[in-house]
Tab-separated table of C-alpha atoms in Angstrom:
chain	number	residue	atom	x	y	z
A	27	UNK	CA	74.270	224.242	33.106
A	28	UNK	CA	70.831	224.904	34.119
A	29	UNK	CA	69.384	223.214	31.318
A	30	UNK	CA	71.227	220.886	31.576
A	31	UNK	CA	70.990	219.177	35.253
A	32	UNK	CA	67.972	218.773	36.887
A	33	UNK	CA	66.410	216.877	40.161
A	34	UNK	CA	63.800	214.560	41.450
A	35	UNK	CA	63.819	215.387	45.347
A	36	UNK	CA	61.777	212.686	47.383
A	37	UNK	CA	60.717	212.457	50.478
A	38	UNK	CA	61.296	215.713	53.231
A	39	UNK	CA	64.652	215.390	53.287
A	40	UNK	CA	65.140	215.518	49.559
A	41	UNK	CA	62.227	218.335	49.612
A	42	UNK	CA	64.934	220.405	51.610
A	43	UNK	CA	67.883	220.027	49.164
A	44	UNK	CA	65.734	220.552	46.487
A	45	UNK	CA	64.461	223.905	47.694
A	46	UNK	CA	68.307	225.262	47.839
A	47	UNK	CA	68.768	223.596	43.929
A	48	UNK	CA	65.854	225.624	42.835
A	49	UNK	CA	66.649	228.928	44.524
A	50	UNK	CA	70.123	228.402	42.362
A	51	UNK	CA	68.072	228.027	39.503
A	52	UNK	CA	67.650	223.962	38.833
A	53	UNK	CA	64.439	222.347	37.765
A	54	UNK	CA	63.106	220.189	40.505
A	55	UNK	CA	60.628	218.346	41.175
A	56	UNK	CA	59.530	217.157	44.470
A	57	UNK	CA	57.816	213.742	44.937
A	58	UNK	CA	56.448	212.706	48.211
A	59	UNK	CA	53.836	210.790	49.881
A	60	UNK	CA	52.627	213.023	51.916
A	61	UNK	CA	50.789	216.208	51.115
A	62	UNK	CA	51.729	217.945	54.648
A	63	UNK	CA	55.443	217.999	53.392
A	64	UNK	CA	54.422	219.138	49.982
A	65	UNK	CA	52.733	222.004	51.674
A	66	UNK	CA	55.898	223.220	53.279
A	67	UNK	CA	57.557	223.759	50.106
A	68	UNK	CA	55.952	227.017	49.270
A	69	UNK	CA	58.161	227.771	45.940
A	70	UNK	CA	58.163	224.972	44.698
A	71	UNK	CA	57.212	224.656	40.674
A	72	UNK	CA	56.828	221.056	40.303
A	73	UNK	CA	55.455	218.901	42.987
A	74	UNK	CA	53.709	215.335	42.502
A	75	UNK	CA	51.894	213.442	45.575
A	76	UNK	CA	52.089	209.763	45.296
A	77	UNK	CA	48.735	209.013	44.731
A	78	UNK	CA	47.119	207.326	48.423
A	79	UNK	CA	50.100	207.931	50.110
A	80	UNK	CA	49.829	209.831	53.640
A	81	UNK	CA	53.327	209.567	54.416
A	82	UNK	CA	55.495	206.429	55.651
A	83	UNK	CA	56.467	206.556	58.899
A	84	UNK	CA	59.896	205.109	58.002
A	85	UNK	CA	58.496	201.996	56.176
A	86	UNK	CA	60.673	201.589	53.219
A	87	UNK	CA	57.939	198.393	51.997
A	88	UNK	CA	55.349	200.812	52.225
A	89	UNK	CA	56.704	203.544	50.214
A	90	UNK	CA	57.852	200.718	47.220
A	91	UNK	CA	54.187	199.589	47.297
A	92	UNK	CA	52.847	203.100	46.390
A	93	UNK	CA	55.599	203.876	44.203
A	94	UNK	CA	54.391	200.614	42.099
A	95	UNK	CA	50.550	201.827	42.345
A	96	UNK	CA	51.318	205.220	41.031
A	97	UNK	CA	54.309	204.275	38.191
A	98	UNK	CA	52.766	205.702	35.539
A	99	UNK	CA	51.688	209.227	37.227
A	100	UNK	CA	54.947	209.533	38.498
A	101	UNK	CA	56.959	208.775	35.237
A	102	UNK	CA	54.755	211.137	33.639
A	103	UNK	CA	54.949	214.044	35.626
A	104	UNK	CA	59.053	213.433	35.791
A	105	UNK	CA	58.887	213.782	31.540
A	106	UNK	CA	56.565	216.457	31.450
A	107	UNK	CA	58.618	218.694	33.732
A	108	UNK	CA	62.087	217.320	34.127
A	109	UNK	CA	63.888	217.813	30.414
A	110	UNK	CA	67.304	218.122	30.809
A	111	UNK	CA	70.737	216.144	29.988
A	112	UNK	CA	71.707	214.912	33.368
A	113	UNK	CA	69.128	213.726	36.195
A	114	UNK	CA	70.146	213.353	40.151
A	115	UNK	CA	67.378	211.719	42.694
A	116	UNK	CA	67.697	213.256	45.981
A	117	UNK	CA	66.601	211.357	49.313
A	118	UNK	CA	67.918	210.536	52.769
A	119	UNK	CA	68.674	206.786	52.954
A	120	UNK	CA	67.429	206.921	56.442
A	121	UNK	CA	63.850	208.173	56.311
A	122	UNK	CA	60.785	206.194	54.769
A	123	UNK	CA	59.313	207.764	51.447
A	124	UNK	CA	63.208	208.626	50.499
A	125	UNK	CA	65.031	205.291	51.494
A	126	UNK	CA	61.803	203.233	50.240
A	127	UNK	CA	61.508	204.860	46.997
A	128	UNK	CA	64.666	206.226	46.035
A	129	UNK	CA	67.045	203.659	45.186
A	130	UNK	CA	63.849	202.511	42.972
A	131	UNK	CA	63.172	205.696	41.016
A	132	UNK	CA	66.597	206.074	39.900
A	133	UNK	CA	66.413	202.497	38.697
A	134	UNK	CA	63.422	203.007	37.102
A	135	UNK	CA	64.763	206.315	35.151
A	136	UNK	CA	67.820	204.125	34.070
A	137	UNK	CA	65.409	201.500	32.836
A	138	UNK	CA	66.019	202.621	29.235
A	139	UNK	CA	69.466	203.040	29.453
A	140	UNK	CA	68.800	206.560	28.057
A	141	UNK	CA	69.234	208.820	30.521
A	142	UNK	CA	71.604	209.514	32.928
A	143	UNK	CA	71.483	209.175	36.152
A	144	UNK	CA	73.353	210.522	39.286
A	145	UNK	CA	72.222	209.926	43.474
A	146	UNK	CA	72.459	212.738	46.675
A	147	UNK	CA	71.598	211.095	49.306
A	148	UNK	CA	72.047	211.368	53.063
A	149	UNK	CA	73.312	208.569	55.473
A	150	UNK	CA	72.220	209.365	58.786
A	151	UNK	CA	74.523	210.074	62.005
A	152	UNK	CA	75.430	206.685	64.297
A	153	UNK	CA	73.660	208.467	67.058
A	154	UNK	CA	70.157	208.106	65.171
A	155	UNK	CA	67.733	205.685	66.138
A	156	UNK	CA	68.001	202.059	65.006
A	157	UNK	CA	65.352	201.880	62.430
A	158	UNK	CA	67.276	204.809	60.897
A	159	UNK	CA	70.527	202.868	60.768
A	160	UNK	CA	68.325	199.659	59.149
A	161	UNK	CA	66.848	201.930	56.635
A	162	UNK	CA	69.821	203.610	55.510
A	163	UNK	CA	71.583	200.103	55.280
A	164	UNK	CA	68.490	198.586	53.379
A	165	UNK	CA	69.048	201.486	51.362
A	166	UNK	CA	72.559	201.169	50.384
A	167	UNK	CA	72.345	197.568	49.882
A	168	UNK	CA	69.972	198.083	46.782
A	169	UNK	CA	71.542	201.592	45.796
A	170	UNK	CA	74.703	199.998	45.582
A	171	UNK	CA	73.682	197.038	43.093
A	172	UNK	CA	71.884	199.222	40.629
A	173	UNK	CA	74.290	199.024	37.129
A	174	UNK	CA	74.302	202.164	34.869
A	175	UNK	CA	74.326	204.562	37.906
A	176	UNK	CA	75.961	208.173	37.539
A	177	UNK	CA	77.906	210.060	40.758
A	178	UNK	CA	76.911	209.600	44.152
A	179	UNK	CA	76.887	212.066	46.443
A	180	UNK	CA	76.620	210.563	50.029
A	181	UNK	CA	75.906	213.672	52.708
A	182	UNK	CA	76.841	212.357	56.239
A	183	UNK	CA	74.982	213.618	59.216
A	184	UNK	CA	77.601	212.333	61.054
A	185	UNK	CA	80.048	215.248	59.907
A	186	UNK	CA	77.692	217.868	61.215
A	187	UNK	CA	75.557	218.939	64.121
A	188	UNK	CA	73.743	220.866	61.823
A	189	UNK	CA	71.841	218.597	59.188
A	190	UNK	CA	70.675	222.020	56.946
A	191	UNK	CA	73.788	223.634	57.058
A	192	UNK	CA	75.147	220.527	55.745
A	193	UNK	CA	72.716	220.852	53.113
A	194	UNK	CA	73.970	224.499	52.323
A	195	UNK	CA	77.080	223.710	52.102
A	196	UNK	CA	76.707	220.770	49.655
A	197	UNK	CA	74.653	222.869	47.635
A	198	UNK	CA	76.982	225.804	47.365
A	199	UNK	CA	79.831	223.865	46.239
A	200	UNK	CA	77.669	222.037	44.014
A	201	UNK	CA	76.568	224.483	42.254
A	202	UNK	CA	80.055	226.120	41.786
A	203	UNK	CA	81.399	223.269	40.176
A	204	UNK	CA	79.107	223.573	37.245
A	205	UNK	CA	79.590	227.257	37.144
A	206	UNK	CA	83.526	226.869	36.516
A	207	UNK	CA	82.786	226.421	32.546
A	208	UNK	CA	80.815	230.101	32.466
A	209	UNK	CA	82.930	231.952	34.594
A	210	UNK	CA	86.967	230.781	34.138
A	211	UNK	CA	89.209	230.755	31.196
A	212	UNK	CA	92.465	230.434	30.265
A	213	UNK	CA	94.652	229.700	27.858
A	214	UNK	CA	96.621	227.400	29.715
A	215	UNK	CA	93.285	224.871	30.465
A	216	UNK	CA	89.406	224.959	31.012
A	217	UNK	CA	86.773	222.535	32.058
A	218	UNK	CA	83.851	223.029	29.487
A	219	UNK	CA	80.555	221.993	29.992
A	220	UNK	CA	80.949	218.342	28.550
A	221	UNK	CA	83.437	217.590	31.035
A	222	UNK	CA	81.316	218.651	34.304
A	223	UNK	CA	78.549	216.462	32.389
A	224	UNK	CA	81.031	213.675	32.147
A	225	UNK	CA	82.102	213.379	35.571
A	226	UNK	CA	78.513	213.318	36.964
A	227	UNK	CA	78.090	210.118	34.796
A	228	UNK	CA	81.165	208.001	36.396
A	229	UNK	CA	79.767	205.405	38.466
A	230	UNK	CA	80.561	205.304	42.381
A	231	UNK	CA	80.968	207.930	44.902
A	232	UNK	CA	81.887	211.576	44.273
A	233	UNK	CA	82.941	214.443	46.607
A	234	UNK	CA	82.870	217.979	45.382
A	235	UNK	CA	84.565	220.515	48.128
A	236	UNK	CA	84.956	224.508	47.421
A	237	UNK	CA	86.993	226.783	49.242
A	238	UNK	CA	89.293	229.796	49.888
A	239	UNK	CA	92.373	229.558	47.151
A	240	UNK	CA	95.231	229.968	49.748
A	241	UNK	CA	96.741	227.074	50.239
A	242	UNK	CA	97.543	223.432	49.085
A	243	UNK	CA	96.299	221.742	52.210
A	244	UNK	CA	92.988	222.181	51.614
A	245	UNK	CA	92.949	220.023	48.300
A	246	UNK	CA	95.436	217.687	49.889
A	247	UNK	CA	92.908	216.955	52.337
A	248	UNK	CA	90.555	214.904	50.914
A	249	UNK	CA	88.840	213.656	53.958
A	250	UNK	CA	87.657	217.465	55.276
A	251	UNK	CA	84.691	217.470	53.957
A	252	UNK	CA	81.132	216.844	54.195
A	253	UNK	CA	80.601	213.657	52.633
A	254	UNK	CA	80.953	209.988	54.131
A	255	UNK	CA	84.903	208.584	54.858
A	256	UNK	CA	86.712	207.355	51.401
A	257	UNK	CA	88.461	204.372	51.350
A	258	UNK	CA	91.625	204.911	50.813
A	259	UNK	CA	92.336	202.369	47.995
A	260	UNK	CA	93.470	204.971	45.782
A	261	UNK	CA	90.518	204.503	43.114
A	262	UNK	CA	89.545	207.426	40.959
A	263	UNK	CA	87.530	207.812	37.520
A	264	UNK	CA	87.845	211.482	37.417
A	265	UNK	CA	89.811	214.348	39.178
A	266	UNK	CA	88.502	218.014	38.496
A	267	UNK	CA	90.200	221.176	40.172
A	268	UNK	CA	89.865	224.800	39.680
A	269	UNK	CA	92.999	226.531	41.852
A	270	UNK	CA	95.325	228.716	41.172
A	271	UNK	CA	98.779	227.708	39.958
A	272	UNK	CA	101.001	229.334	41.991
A	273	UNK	CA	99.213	227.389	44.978
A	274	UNK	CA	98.432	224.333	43.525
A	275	UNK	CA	100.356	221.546	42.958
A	276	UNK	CA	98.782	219.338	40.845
A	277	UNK	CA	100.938	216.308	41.959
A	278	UNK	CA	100.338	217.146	45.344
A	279	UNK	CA	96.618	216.272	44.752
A	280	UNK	CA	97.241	213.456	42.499
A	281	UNK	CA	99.341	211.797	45.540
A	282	UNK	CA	96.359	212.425	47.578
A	283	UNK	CA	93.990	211.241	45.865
A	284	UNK	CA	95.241	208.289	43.424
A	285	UNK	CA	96.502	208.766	40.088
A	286	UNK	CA	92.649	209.439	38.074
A	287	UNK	CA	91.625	207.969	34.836
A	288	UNK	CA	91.260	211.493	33.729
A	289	UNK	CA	92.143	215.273	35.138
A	290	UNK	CA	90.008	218.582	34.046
A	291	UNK	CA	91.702	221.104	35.345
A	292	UNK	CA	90.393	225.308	34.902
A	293	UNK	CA	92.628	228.388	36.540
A	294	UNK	CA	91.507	230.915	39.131
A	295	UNK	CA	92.736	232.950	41.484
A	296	UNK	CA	89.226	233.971	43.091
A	297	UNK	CA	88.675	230.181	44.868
A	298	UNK	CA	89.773	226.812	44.771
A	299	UNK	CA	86.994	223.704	43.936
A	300	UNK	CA	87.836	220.199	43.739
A	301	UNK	CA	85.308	217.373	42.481
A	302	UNK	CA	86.588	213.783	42.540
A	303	UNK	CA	84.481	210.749	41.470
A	304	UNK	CA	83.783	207.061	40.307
A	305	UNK	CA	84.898	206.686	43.957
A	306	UNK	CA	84.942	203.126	46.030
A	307	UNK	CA	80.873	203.482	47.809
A	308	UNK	CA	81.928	203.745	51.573
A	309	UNK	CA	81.948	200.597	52.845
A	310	UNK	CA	83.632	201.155	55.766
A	311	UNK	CA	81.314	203.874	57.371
A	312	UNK	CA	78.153	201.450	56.439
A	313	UNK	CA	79.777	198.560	57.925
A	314	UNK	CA	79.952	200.952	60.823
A	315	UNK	CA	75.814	201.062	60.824
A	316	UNK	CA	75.898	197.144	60.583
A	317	UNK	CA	78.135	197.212	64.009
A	318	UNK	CA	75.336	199.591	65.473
A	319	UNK	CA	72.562	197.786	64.738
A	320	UNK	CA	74.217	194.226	65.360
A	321	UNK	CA	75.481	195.607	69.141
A	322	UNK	CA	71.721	196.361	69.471
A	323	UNK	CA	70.152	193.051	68.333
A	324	UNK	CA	68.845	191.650	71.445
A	325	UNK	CA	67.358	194.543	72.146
A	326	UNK	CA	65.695	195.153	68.816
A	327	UNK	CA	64.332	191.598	68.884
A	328	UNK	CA	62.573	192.217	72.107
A	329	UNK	CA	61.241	195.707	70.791
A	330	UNK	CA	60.183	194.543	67.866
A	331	UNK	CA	58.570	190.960	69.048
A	332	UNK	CA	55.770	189.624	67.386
A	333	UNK	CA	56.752	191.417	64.239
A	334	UNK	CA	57.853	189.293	61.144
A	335	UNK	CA	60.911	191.220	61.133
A	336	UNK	CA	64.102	189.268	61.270
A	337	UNK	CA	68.434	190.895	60.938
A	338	UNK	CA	70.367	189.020	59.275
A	339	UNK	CA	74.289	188.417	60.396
A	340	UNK	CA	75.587	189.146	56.956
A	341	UNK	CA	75.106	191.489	53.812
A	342	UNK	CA	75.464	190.200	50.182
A	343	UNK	CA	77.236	193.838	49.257
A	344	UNK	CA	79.696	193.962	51.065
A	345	UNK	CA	81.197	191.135	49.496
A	346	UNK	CA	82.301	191.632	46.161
A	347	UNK	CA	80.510	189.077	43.802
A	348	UNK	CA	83.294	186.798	41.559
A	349	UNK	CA	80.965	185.391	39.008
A	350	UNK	CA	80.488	186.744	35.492
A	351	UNK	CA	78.533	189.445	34.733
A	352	UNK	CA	74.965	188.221	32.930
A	353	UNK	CA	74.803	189.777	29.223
A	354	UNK	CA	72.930	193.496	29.595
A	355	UNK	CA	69.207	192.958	28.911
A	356	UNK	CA	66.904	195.430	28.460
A	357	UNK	CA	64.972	195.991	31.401
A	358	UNK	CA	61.180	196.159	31.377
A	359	UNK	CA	58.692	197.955	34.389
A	360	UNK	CA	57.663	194.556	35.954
A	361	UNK	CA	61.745	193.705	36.123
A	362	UNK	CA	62.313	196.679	38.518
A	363	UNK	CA	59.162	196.048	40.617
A	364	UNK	CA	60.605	192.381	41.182
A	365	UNK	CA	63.368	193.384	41.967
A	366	UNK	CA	62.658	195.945	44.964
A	367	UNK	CA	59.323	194.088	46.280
């Protein structure tokens, strides 16, 4: 599966996901605009600095612009070192070069409608700082629009004193979900390699969750874990489970989790691992950042005066647009730069 799945980790937050990918043996690359977080990553292969970029200080505008001014270096350096099936950006939706740039590097790498494309990204904890919460709103509202998207895994801070062990632990159980194909077999079912590649494509939010193989409750419980709240609506593309039989109940799950479009399901005895996606994005836990910053406005305002910035009272995606979809067009460079500046 190494060859197979490999990552574009912006910004410093990214940079630190991306560091535990690599040590497992992914191709990353690390994008960033500044050179001072480059320098930190000391084993990293790939590395590309956004060409006049000295970091962002948390401007998302800022990091778009010089994303634009260095397209072609950037697309370049992601072909010439990136070659694999499946491609995941990584970035906190908080932060500046991440949040700015993210959401429009994945767009960009879907452009084609060639490759696929899967998000990690990190929402930050209520208890951040305001511009935080507007960033990682900001984020979300363009993440959430772009069409084509693979699996979205949405780290919350909030579940977590500990932002790098939250880190750890995502990427341990990520990257034991794509080592169930290698290491278990059986003739009563396996999950092969296409099917791990075919739930990172399905389109929405996706929790992956690995643990001791002792007991149903922990695949029942789908909300212990480390990712942002689900919705509860029930809506799943794909369930995926590696447990043992004679714990697992696979209807047990099933009622937990909503009857999937799909279920891969491999034997073990040595740990249990369950990956659900083409999840409902949580909108719940964002409208919980547009509370925060709302409950704050009059103070922002005063903080902020003289400054063309302005909050608005409502957010196009949270409400779910009626009309009919517009014909699929192919999308050209100067489209995506439109559409993010």
């Amino acid at each position: 599966m190494k060859d197979k799945i490999g990552f574009i980790a912006v910004g410093q937050a990214g940079g630190n996901i991306g560091q535990l990918l690599e040590k497992k043996g992914f191709p990353v690359l690390y994008v960033n605009t500044s050179q001072e977080d480059l320098d930190t990553i000391k084993e990293g292969k790939f590395k590309h600095h956004i060409a006049n970029g000295e970091g962002c200080n948390k401007d998302r505008n800022k990091a778009k612009q010089l994303v634009v001014a260095d397209f072609n270096n950037i697309i370049e350096k992601i072909q010439s070192t990136i070659k694999t099936d499946m491609l995941f950006t990584i970035f906190s939706a908080g932060g500046g070069t991440g949040s700015g740039a993210g959401p429009m590097l994945t767009d960009m790498l879907l452009m084609n409608g060639t490759m696929n494309v899967g998000v990690i990204t990190i929402l930050p904890a209520l208890h951040e700082s305001i511009k935080t919460q507007i960033n990682a709103y900001e984020c979300f509202s363009e993440l959430i629009k772009i069409e084509g998207i693979g699996s979205t895994f949405i780290i919350d801070n909030d579940k977590g004193s500990d932002k790098l062990n939250l880190n750890a632990t995502f990427v341990s159980a990520f990257y034991a979900y794509t080592q169930i194909p290698k290491l278990y077999h059986s003739k009563k079912g396996n999950v092969d390699v296409a099917e791990v590649l075919e739930s990172f494509k399905a389109h929405g939010m996706a929790t992956i969750k690995q643990f001791n193989n002792t007991a149903i409750e922990e695949l029942v419980d789908i909300d212990k874990n480390i990712f942002a709240p689900l919705q509860h609506d029930k809506i799943i593309k794909y369930l995926v489970c590696a447990a043992d039989e004679k714990v697992v109940d696979m209807q047990e799950v099933v009622t937990a989790t909503g009857e999937p479009f799909d279920i891969f399901r491999a034997y073990t005895s040595k740990e249990a691992i369950r990956m659900m996606c083409g999840l409902t994005f949580p909108i719940d836990r964002l409208e919980m950042i547009h509370k925060r910053v709302e409950d704050n406005k009059e103070a922002i305002i005063k903080n902020i005066s003289g400054t063309s910035m302005s909050l608005n009272s409502t957010f196009d995606f949270l409400t779910p647009k009626q009309e009919k979809k517009p014909e699929k067009v192919h999308k050209t460079r100067d489209d995506i730069f439109k559409k993010y500046l």
